[in-house]
Every structure is written in C-alpha cells, then in structure tokens.
Amino acid sequence: MTTPITILHGAAVFPAAGGELFEGSVVVEGDRIADVVAGPAMPSRSGQVISLPGMTLLPGLIDAHVHLVPGALAQSLTFGVTTVLDMFSQPDLVASAKEQAGSRLDVADVRSSGVGATASGGHPSMMYAPFPTLTHADQAEQFVAERVGEGSDYLKIISGTGGLWPSLDSETIKALVTAAHDRGLLVVGHMSSVAGVEEVVAAGVDVVAHVPANAELDKSLVEHMAQAGLVVGPTLATIENTLGEAGGAAVVGDARLAEALGDAWARRLTSDAAGWHGRQMPPYSRAEDNVRRLSDAGITLLAGTDAPNPGTVFGASLHRELELLVRCGISPAQALAAATAEPARVFGLADRGRVAAGQRADLVLVSGDPLTDITATRAIERIWRAGTACDRRAFVASAAEAEQLDAFDAQLSKVVAAVRERWSN
C-alpha cells in the first residue's frame, strides 16, 4: 500500500532551532515529516499539495503540566496541543488515557508520572485519595519501583506546600530522587514556596513545577539553579487564577479561543474567577517577577497550564500561558520553544517538538506571525496529529464523561475551599 504524501507549501515555518521564520514547504509522508525545504520553490515530490500563503506552520504544542480527567486529550487537541504531560493521576486513568492516545488520532498523546510521591495526608490527598504515600526514606526504592511497574514515565515529588499540608522530609525527598535517577527517570519537584524550591533543588530534582509567589527568589538560589541546569515550569495560567486574577475570563474573552470552547467550558473558566482578593494572598505580580529572574539567569522554562485547576481548560489555557510568559519578558520564539522543542528535549520525546525531517507530523497551522504577536497561536486554521488532519469542533463530553467531570469539579471545589481557609488562617 502506498504511503500518502502531503506537501504543505508556502507557509512561514517556525525554525527547528530558533531564529526567524522562513518560507518553505513541509513534506509529510504518512505520520512523519519526510522533508523540510526552504524557499518558494515546490519540492520535487509528487503528492497532494496544500498551498498556505500567509500562514505559519508550528510544531504540535506540548502542555508540560496537566492532570488527566475524562476528555482531557480530546479537548487539548482541539487547541493544537498534540501532547500532554500528566503530573499526577491514578494508574487506571493513566492506562485508559494511554490506550486512547495509542489507538486514536483525534486525541492528544500523553505521558504521565502516575501517582506522585507525597506524605500521608499531604497534598493532593483531598483530591485523589486513596493512593500510596511515604513516611520514611527507606520506602523510596519500593515506591519508585511500583510507579515504574504501573508505567510511569517520570517521577513527581511533592514538597511542602507553604506549611498547609503534611510534607515529606528532606531525606525522603533525596532518597526518592536517587531511586528515580538510578532507574533512569526524570524527577519533577512540586512546590509552592521559595523554601520548597530550595528543598527540591537541594534534593537534585530535574524540573521544578510551579513558580513561587510567597517571596522573591534569592539571586544566589537562582544562580545555583542555572548552574545545575534545572528546568522550571511556572504554570502561570493557574497561578494567576489562584491569586485572584481573572485569567479564565481572559481566555473566554478571546473569540479565537472561545469559538472552539463551547458554552459549558466557557462557564467553567469563569465560575471561580474571583474570591481570593482580600484573603492575605500574595500578589500575582510577584510570580511574574520570579519568572523574569529565572529567565534572566538563562534557566529553561516550560509552558504548562496545570489544567484543569479553576480558571483553566485543556488546550486553550496553554495559549494564555504563552502570553503570560511573554509578558514576563521572554521572546515569543522562546515562549514557543517552551511549548515545543524544550519539553520534548527535557522529557526525552525525541520524535516531536520541531518541524524537521524524521519528526512526527504533529503540526499546527495558524494565521499571522506568532513571533511578532504570540497570541497569533490562537488563530488556528488546521491541526495535524501524526500526519492526520484533525476536526476542530468544540469538545462535548459524553454523559459518562460529564458525570465524572462533575464529580471531579465537586472534589476540586472542596480542595480550593480548604486551601483558601488555610491561607486565610
């Protein structure tokens, strides 16, 4: 059987390794990019030609921080997110998502940490319990072995969350990092305070999840992180909502995103938009200031949303994250790399993240120039996952999915209420 060939001709192509956009053609053969040819000339290949003048062709986007719920993969793909990195979900949900991603091309691909490492009663026990926890460093080897047995692709460790919840001690965190590294696993350290950053950095994690807003990151700490080659996923799209900014409303307010959301998801984005002001919460601006410090030190940033936390939604909120990263002072090209080549490199996804020969044909076509205006990523014209064109209709949950989502939201509301109460006290 002959493999179909498609020639995407005349678009501006986002370069594989930075630099300016260039006019060119991308030859897609089956599920792979067979060739990328610079210049206006038509490649010397026969196949279906799709002319794309005035458009920009990007690699499929990667959301480097989500938590799986029913429909997450389908909705992500609607907004050009072709791969998601799950940062804590129960094994049965992860297995189901991976089976779905492996058998269908109308949903995003997925990698997962599975169950993260946390203390008994620690975050996020209220959200996902029951799940295995740790009380001693000598349990680290077994914990990591069990996660590998369940199919986890990397390890997530939860450090103290501002003293709001029980936490693993430093020796247990270090033991977990060692056990994971011994098995070749990347380690992501979750924290929500500067002290938490210091703890996970001292333990030797590879990726820091979230950026703190409780205090300014110390210059010496940032320099140490840079020297150690650490990577940070700030998740500003969730933090802005957590700290009282109307980020969800900003997503709904952009017609380029709202048209593919549907009314139910638009309501979800704005249903918890306020309520944190006046509760002794730190200012959101401090989070952006800390991202600026990290960027100025040359630390690699990853774009992740922490969806489906309040005020976020799969796929659409990644475009908000890109906008917020640029607002912190990084260039649009760097922001795009944070959602394409950088997460692919950091998490060992060598077959994606760039528009280059041999890569998976995960592609997003947008109108406009996102290197001039990062919000142009929202003007999506077409999406391809593994060479297959995707339908962009708004995701509508099935009855079973809607029931599970309602249960998830109810539980999430309890967690949010508990966090607010503890912050207030």
Coordinates of C-alpha atoms in Angstrom, one line a residue:
M1 CA 0.0 0.0 0.0
T2 CA 1.4 3.4 -1.0
T3 CA 2.0 5.8 1.9
P4 CA 0.2 9.1 1.3
I5 CA 2.3 12.2 0.7
T6 CA 1.1 15.7 1.5
I7 CA 3.1 18.9 0.6
L8 CA 2.4 21.9 2.8
H9 CA 3.6 24.7 0.6
G10 CA 4.3 28.3 1.1
A11 CA 3.8 28.8 4.8
A12 CA 6.2 30.5 7.1
V13 CA 7.9 27.7 9.1
F14 CA 8.9 28.0 12.7
P15 CA 12.6 27.0 12.7
A16 CA 13.8 23.9 14.4
A17 CA 16.5 25.7 16.4
G18 CA 15.4 29.3 16.9
G19 CA 15.9 32.2 14.5
E20 CA 13.5 33.8 12.1
L21 CA 10.5 32.2 10.4
F22 CA 11.3 31.1 6.9
E23 CA 9.1 30.5 3.8
G24 CA 9.2 26.9 2.8
S25 CA 7.5 23.6 2.3
V26 CA 7.0 20.6 4.6
V27 CA 6.6 17.2 3.1
V28 CA 4.5 14.8 5.1
E29 CA 4.7 11.1 4.3
G30 CA 2.4 9.0 6.4
D31 CA 2.8 10.0 10.1
R32 CA 6.3 11.6 9.6
I33 CA 7.8 14.7 8.2
A34 CA 9.8 13.5 5.3
D35 CA 11.5 16.8 4.3
V36 CA 11.6 20.5 5.0
V37 CA 12.6 22.6 2.1
A38 CA 13.4 26.3 2.4
G39 CA 12.4 28.8 -0.3
P40 CA 9.4 29.4 -2.5
A41 CA 10.1 26.6 -5.0
M42 CA 7.9 23.5 -4.9
P43 CA 9.7 20.3 -3.6
S44 CA 10.4 17.7 -6.2
R45 CA 7.9 15.2 -4.8
S46 CA 4.6 14.2 -6.0
G47 CA 1.6 14.2 -3.7
Q48 CA -1.3 16.3 -2.5
V49 CA -0.3 20.0 -2.4
I50 CA -1.9 22.3 0.1
S51 CA -1.0 25.9 -0.5
L52 CA -0.6 28.0 2.7
P53 CA 0.5 31.6 1.8
G54 CA 0.2 34.0 4.8
M55 CA 0.1 31.2 7.3
T56 CA 2.6 30.0 9.9
L57 CA 3.4 26.3 10.5
L58 CA 4.3 25.3 14.1
P59 CA 5.2 22.0 15.7
G60 CA 2.3 20.5 17.7
L61 CA 2.2 22.2 21.1
I62 CA 3.1 20.3 24.3
D63 CA 1.4 21.2 27.6
A64 CA 4.1 20.3 30.1
H65 CA 1.8 20.2 33.2
V66 CA -1.8 18.8 33.3
H67 CA -3.8 16.4 35.4
L68 CA -6.0 13.9 33.5
V69 CA -9.8 14.0 33.5
P70 CA -12.2 12.4 31.0
G71 CA -12.0 14.3 27.7
A72 CA -8.6 16.0 28.5
L73 CA -6.9 14.5 25.5
A74 CA -9.7 15.4 23.0
Q75 CA -10.0 18.9 24.2
S76 CA -6.3 19.5 24.2
L77 CA -6.0 18.6 20.6
T78 CA -8.8 21.0 19.7
F79 CA -6.5 23.8 20.5
G80 CA -3.3 22.5 18.8
V81 CA -1.9 20.7 21.9
T82 CA -0.8 17.3 20.4
T83 CA 1.0 16.0 23.5
V84 CA 0.3 16.5 27.2
L85 CA 2.5 15.7 30.2
D86 CA 0.4 14.5 33.1
M87 CA 1.8 15.3 36.6
F88 CA -0.4 13.2 38.9
S89 CA -3.2 10.8 38.1
Q90 CA -4.4 7.4 39.3
P91 CA -3.0 4.4 37.4
D92 CA -6.3 3.3 35.9
L93 CA -7.0 6.7 34.4
V94 CA -3.4 6.9 33.1
A95 CA -3.7 3.5 31.5
S96 CA -7.0 4.4 29.9
A97 CA -5.6 7.7 28.5
K98 CA -2.6 6.0 27.1
E99 CA -4.7 3.3 25.4
Q100 CA -6.9 6.1 23.9
A101 CA -3.9 8.0 22.7
G102 CA -2.3 4.9 21.2
S103 CA -5.5 3.9 19.3
R104 CA -6.9 7.2 18.1
L105 CA -5.6 10.2 16.2
D106 CA -8.4 12.5 17.3
V107 CA -6.9 13.0 20.8
A108 CA -3.6 14.3 22.1
D109 CA -0.7 11.9 23.0
V110 CA 0.2 11.6 26.7
R111 CA 3.0 10.8 29.1
S112 CA 2.5 10.6 32.9
S113 CA 4.1 10.5 36.3
G114 CA 1.2 8.4 37.6
V115 CA 0.9 8.8 41.3
G116 CA 3.2 11.4 42.7
A117 CA 5.2 10.9 45.9
T118 CA 3.8 12.7 49.0
A119 CA 3.4 12.3 52.7
S120 CA 0.4 10.7 54.4
G121 CA -2.3 13.3 54.4
G122 CA -0.2 15.6 52.2
H123 CA -1.2 17.4 49.0
P124 CA -3.2 16.2 47.0
S125 CA -4.7 13.7 49.3
M126 CA -8.0 15.5 49.3
M127 CA -8.2 15.3 45.5
Y128 CA -7.1 11.8 44.6
A129 CA -7.2 9.6 47.7
P130 CA -6.7 6.8 48.2
F131 CA -3.2 6.4 46.8
P132 CA 0.2 5.2 48.2
T133 CA 2.2 7.6 50.3
L134 CA 5.5 7.6 52.2
T135 CA 6.6 8.1 55.8
H136 CA 10.3 7.2 55.7
A137 CA 13.2 7.5 53.3
D138 CA 13.7 3.7 53.3
Q139 CA 10.4 3.4 51.4
A140 CA 11.7 5.3 48.4
E141 CA 13.1 2.3 46.4
Q142 CA 9.8 0.4 46.7
F143 CA 7.7 3.5 45.9
V144 CA 9.7 4.2 42.7
A145 CA 9.7 0.5 41.7
E146 CA 5.9 0.4 42.0
R147 CA 5.5 3.5 39.8
V148 CA 7.7 2.0 37.2
G149 CA 5.6 -1.1 37.3
E150 CA 2.5 0.9 36.7
G151 CA 4.0 2.5 33.6
S152 CA 5.0 5.9 35.0
D153 CA 7.3 7.8 32.5
Y154 CA 8.9 10.1 35.2
L155 CA 8.6 10.7 38.9
K156 CA 6.7 13.6 40.6
I157 CA 7.6 14.5 44.1
I158 CA 5.5 16.9 46.2
S159 CA 7.4 19.2 48.6
G160 CA 5.8 21.2 51.4
T161 CA 3.0 23.5 50.2
G162 CA 3.7 26.5 52.3
G163 CA 3.1 24.6 55.5
L164 CA -0.5 24.0 54.6
W165 CA -0.3 20.2 54.5
P166 CA 1.9 17.4 55.9
S167 CA 5.0 17.0 53.9
L168 CA 7.8 14.6 53.1
D169 CA 11.0 15.3 54.9
S170 CA 14.2 16.3 53.1
E171 CA 15.8 12.9 53.5
T172 CA 12.9 11.1 51.9
I173 CA 12.8 13.5 49.0
K174 CA 16.5 13.0 48.4
A175 CA 16.0 9.2 48.6
L176 CA 13.3 9.4 46.0
V177 CA 15.4 11.4 43.7
T178 CA 18.2 8.9 44.0
A179 CA 16.0 5.9 43.4
A180 CA 14.3 7.5 40.4
H181 CA 17.6 8.5 38.8
D182 CA 19.0 5.1 39.4
R183 CA 16.1 3.8 37.2
G184 CA 16.7 6.5 34.6
L185 CA 13.6 8.5 35.5
L186 CA 13.4 12.3 35.2
V187 CA 12.3 13.8 38.5
V188 CA 9.8 16.7 38.8
G189 CA 9.6 18.5 42.1
H190 CA 6.3 20.2 43.0
M191 CA 6.4 23.2 45.5
S192 CA 4.6 26.4 46.2
S193 CA 7.1 28.5 48.2
V194 CA 10.6 29.7 48.0
A195 CA 11.5 27.3 50.8
G196 CA 10.1 24.5 48.7
V197 CA 12.2 25.5 45.8
E198 CA 15.3 25.4 48.0
E199 CA 14.3 21.9 49.2
V200 CA 13.7 20.3 45.9
V201 CA 16.7 21.9 44.3
A202 CA 18.9 20.7 47.2
A203 CA 17.5 17.2 46.6
G204 CA 18.6 17.2 43.0
V205 CA 15.3 17.2 41.0
D206 CA 15.5 17.9 37.3
V207 CA 12.4 20.0 36.9
V208 CA 10.7 22.4 39.3
A209 CA 6.9 22.6 38.9
H210 CA 5.3 26.0 39.6
V211 CA 6.9 29.3 40.4
P212 CA 6.5 30.6 44.0
A213 CA 4.8 33.9 44.7
N214 CA 5.1 34.0 48.5
A215 CA 8.5 35.7 48.3
E216 CA 11.2 36.9 45.9
L217 CA 13.6 34.2 44.6
D218 CA 17.0 34.8 46.1
K219 CA 19.7 35.7 43.5
S220 CA 22.1 33.1 44.8
L221 CA 19.4 30.4 44.6
V222 CA 18.5 31.3 41.0
E223 CA 22.2 31.2 40.1
H224 CA 22.6 27.8 41.7
M225 CA 19.5 26.5 39.7
A226 CA 21.1 27.9 36.5
Q227 CA 24.4 26.2 37.2
A228 CA 22.7 22.9 37.9
G229 CA 20.8 23.1 34.7
L230 CA 17.4 22.9 36.3
V231 CA 14.3 23.5 34.3
V232 CA 11.1 25.3 35.6
G233 CA 7.5 25.0 34.6
P234 CA 5.9 28.1 36.1
T235 CA 2.2 27.3 35.4
L236 CA 1.3 31.0 35.4
A237 CA -2.1 30.2 33.8
T238 CA -3.2 28.5 37.1
I239 CA -1.3 30.8 39.5
E240 CA -2.9 33.9 38.2
N241 CA -6.4 32.5 38.9
T242 CA -5.3 31.1 42.3
L243 CA -4.1 34.6 43.3
G244 CA -7.3 36.3 42.2
E245 CA -6.6 37.4 38.6
A246 CA -9.3 36.7 36.0
G247 CA -7.2 34.6 33.7
G248 CA -10.1 32.3 32.8
A249 CA -12.2 35.3 31.7
A250 CA -9.3 36.4 29.6
V251 CA -9.4 33.1 27.7
V252 CA -13.1 33.3 27.2
G253 CA -12.8 36.9 26.1
D254 CA -10.7 36.0 23.1
A255 CA -13.0 34.9 20.3
R256 CA -10.2 32.9 18.7
L257 CA -10.3 30.6 21.7
A258 CA -14.0 30.9 22.7
E259 CA -15.3 29.7 19.4
A260 CA -13.9 26.2 20.0
L261 CA -14.7 26.1 23.7
G262 CA -18.5 25.8 23.8
D263 CA -20.7 27.3 26.4
A264 CA -20.2 24.7 29.1
W265 CA -16.4 25.1 29.1
A266 CA -16.7 28.9 28.9
R267 CA -18.8 28.8 32.1
R268 CA -16.3 26.6 33.8
L269 CA -13.5 29.0 33.0
T270 CA -15.3 31.9 34.8
S271 CA -17.2 30.1 37.5
D272 CA -14.5 30.6 40.1
A273 CA -12.9 33.7 38.8
A274 CA -12.9 35.8 42.0
G275 CA -12.9 35.3 45.7
W276 CA -9.2 35.3 46.6
H277 CA -8.7 39.0 46.9
G278 CA -8.5 40.3 50.4
R279 CA -7.5 36.9 51.8
Q280 CA -3.9 37.8 52.5
M281 CA -2.8 36.1 49.3
P282 CA 0.5 37.2 47.8
P283 CA 0.3 39.4 44.7
Y284 CA 0.3 37.6 41.3
S285 CA 2.9 40.1 40.0
R286 CA 5.5 38.5 42.3
A287 CA 5.1 35.2 40.3
E288 CA 5.8 37.0 37.1
D289 CA 8.8 38.8 38.7
N290 CA 10.2 35.5 39.8
V291 CA 9.8 34.1 36.3
R292 CA 11.6 37.1 35.0
R293 CA 14.5 36.4 37.4
L294 CA 14.7 32.7 36.2
S295 CA 14.6 33.7 32.5
D296 CA 17.3 36.4 33.0
A297 CA 19.5 33.7 34.6
G298 CA 19.2 31.6 31.5
I299 CA 17.0 28.9 33.1
T300 CA 14.9 26.9 30.6
L301 CA 11.2 27.4 31.0
L302 CA 8.4 25.0 30.1
A303 CA 4.9 26.0 29.2
G304 CA 2.3 24.2 31.3
T305 CA -1.2 25.0 32.5
D306 CA -1.9 22.8 35.5
A307 CA -5.3 22.2 33.9
P308 CA -8.0 21.6 35.0
N309 CA -7.5 23.8 38.0
P310 CA -10.0 26.6 38.4
G311 CA -9.9 29.1 35.6
T312 CA -8.1 26.8 33.2
V313 CA -9.2 24.4 30.5
F314 CA -7.2 21.9 28.5
G315 CA -5.6 23.3 25.3
A316 CA -7.0 26.8 25.4
S317 CA -5.2 27.8 28.6
L318 CA -1.8 26.9 27.1
H319 CA -2.2 29.8 24.7
R320 CA -2.8 32.0 27.8
E321 CA 0.4 30.6 29.3
L322 CA 2.4 31.6 26.3
E323 CA 1.0 35.1 26.5
L324 CA 1.9 35.3 30.2
L325 CA 5.4 34.0 29.6
V326 CA 6.0 36.7 27.0
R327 CA 4.6 39.3 29.5
C328 CA 7.5 38.2 31.8
G329 CA 10.0 39.4 29.2
I330 CA 10.9 36.3 27.2
S331 CA 10.7 36.5 23.5
P332 CA 7.8 34.9 21.5
A333 CA 10.3 32.5 20.0
Q334 CA 11.4 31.4 23.5
A335 CA 7.8 31.0 24.6
L336 CA 7.1 28.8 21.6
A337 CA 10.1 26.7 22.3
A338 CA 8.8 26.4 25.9
A339 CA 5.7 24.7 24.4
T340 CA 7.5 22.6 21.7
A341 CA 11.2 21.8 21.5
E342 CA 12.1 22.3 25.2
P343 CA 9.6 20.0 26.8
A344 CA 10.4 17.4 24.1
R345 CA 14.1 17.7 24.9
V346 CA 13.7 17.6 28.7
F347 CA 11.3 14.7 28.8
G348 CA 13.1 12.7 26.1
L349 CA 10.4 12.9 23.4
A350 CA 13.0 12.9 20.6
D351 CA 10.4 12.4 17.8
R352 CA 8.5 15.7 18.3
G353 CA 8.7 19.4 19.2
R354 CA 10.3 20.5 15.9
V355 CA 9.4 20.9 12.3
A356 CA 12.2 18.8 10.9
A357 CA 12.7 15.7 8.8
G358 CA 12.1 12.5 10.7
Q359 CA 9.8 14.1 13.3
R360 CA 6.2 13.1 13.9
A361 CA 3.9 15.1 11.7
D362 CA 2.3 16.8 14.7
L363 CA 1.7 20.3 13.2
V364 CA -0.4 23.4 13.9
L365 CA -1.2 25.9 11.2
V366 CA -2.0 29.5 12.3
S367 CA -2.8 32.7 10.6
G368 CA -0.5 35.6 11.4
D369 CA 3.1 35.7 12.9
P370 CA 3.4 34.4 16.5
L371 CA 7.0 35.6 16.6
T372 CA 5.6 39.2 16.3
D373 CA 2.4 38.6 18.3
I374 CA 2.4 35.5 20.5
T375 CA -1.4 35.5 20.6
A376 CA -1.4 34.5 16.9
T377 CA -1.1 30.9 18.1
R378 CA -4.8 31.2 18.9
A379 CA -5.8 31.8 15.2
I380 CA -5.6 28.1 14.4
E381 CA -6.5 27.1 10.9
R382 CA -5.6 23.4 10.8
I383 CA -4.1 20.7 13.1
W384 CA -2.4 17.5 12.2
R385 CA -1.6 14.7 14.6
A386 CA 0.8 12.1 13.2
G387 CA 0.0 13.3 9.7
T388 CA -3.8 13.1 10.1
A389 CA -5.8 16.3 9.8
C390 CA -8.0 16.9 12.9
D391 CA -11.5 18.1 13.4
R392 CA -11.6 21.3 15.4
R393 CA -15.2 21.2 16.6
A394 CA -15.7 22.1 20.3
F395 CA -15.3 19.1 22.6
V396 CA -18.6 17.9 24.0
A397 CA -18.4 15.4 26.9
S398 CA -20.4 12.2 26.8
A399 CA -22.9 11.6 29.5
A400 CA -20.4 9.3 31.3
E401 CA -17.6 11.9 30.9
A402 CA -19.8 14.7 32.1
E403 CA -20.7 12.7 35.2
Q404 CA -17.1 12.1 36.0
L405 CA -16.2 15.8 35.3
D406 CA -18.9 16.9 37.7
A407 CA -17.6 14.7 40.4
F408 CA -14.1 15.9 39.7
D409 CA -15.2 19.6 39.9
A410 CA -17.1 18.9 43.2
Q411 CA -14.0 17.4 44.7
L412 CA -11.8 20.2 43.4
S413 CA -14.1 22.8 44.9
K414 CA -13.6 21.2 48.4
V415 CA -9.8 21.4 47.9
V416 CA -10.0 25.0 46.8
A417 CA -12.1 25.9 49.8
A418 CA -9.7 24.1 52.2
V419 CA -6.7 25.9 50.7
R420 CA -8.4 29.3 50.9
E421 CA -9.3 28.6 54.6
R422 CA -5.8 27.6 55.5
W423 CA -4.3 30.6 53.6
S424 CA -6.7 32.9 55.5
N425 CA -5.7 31.4 58.8

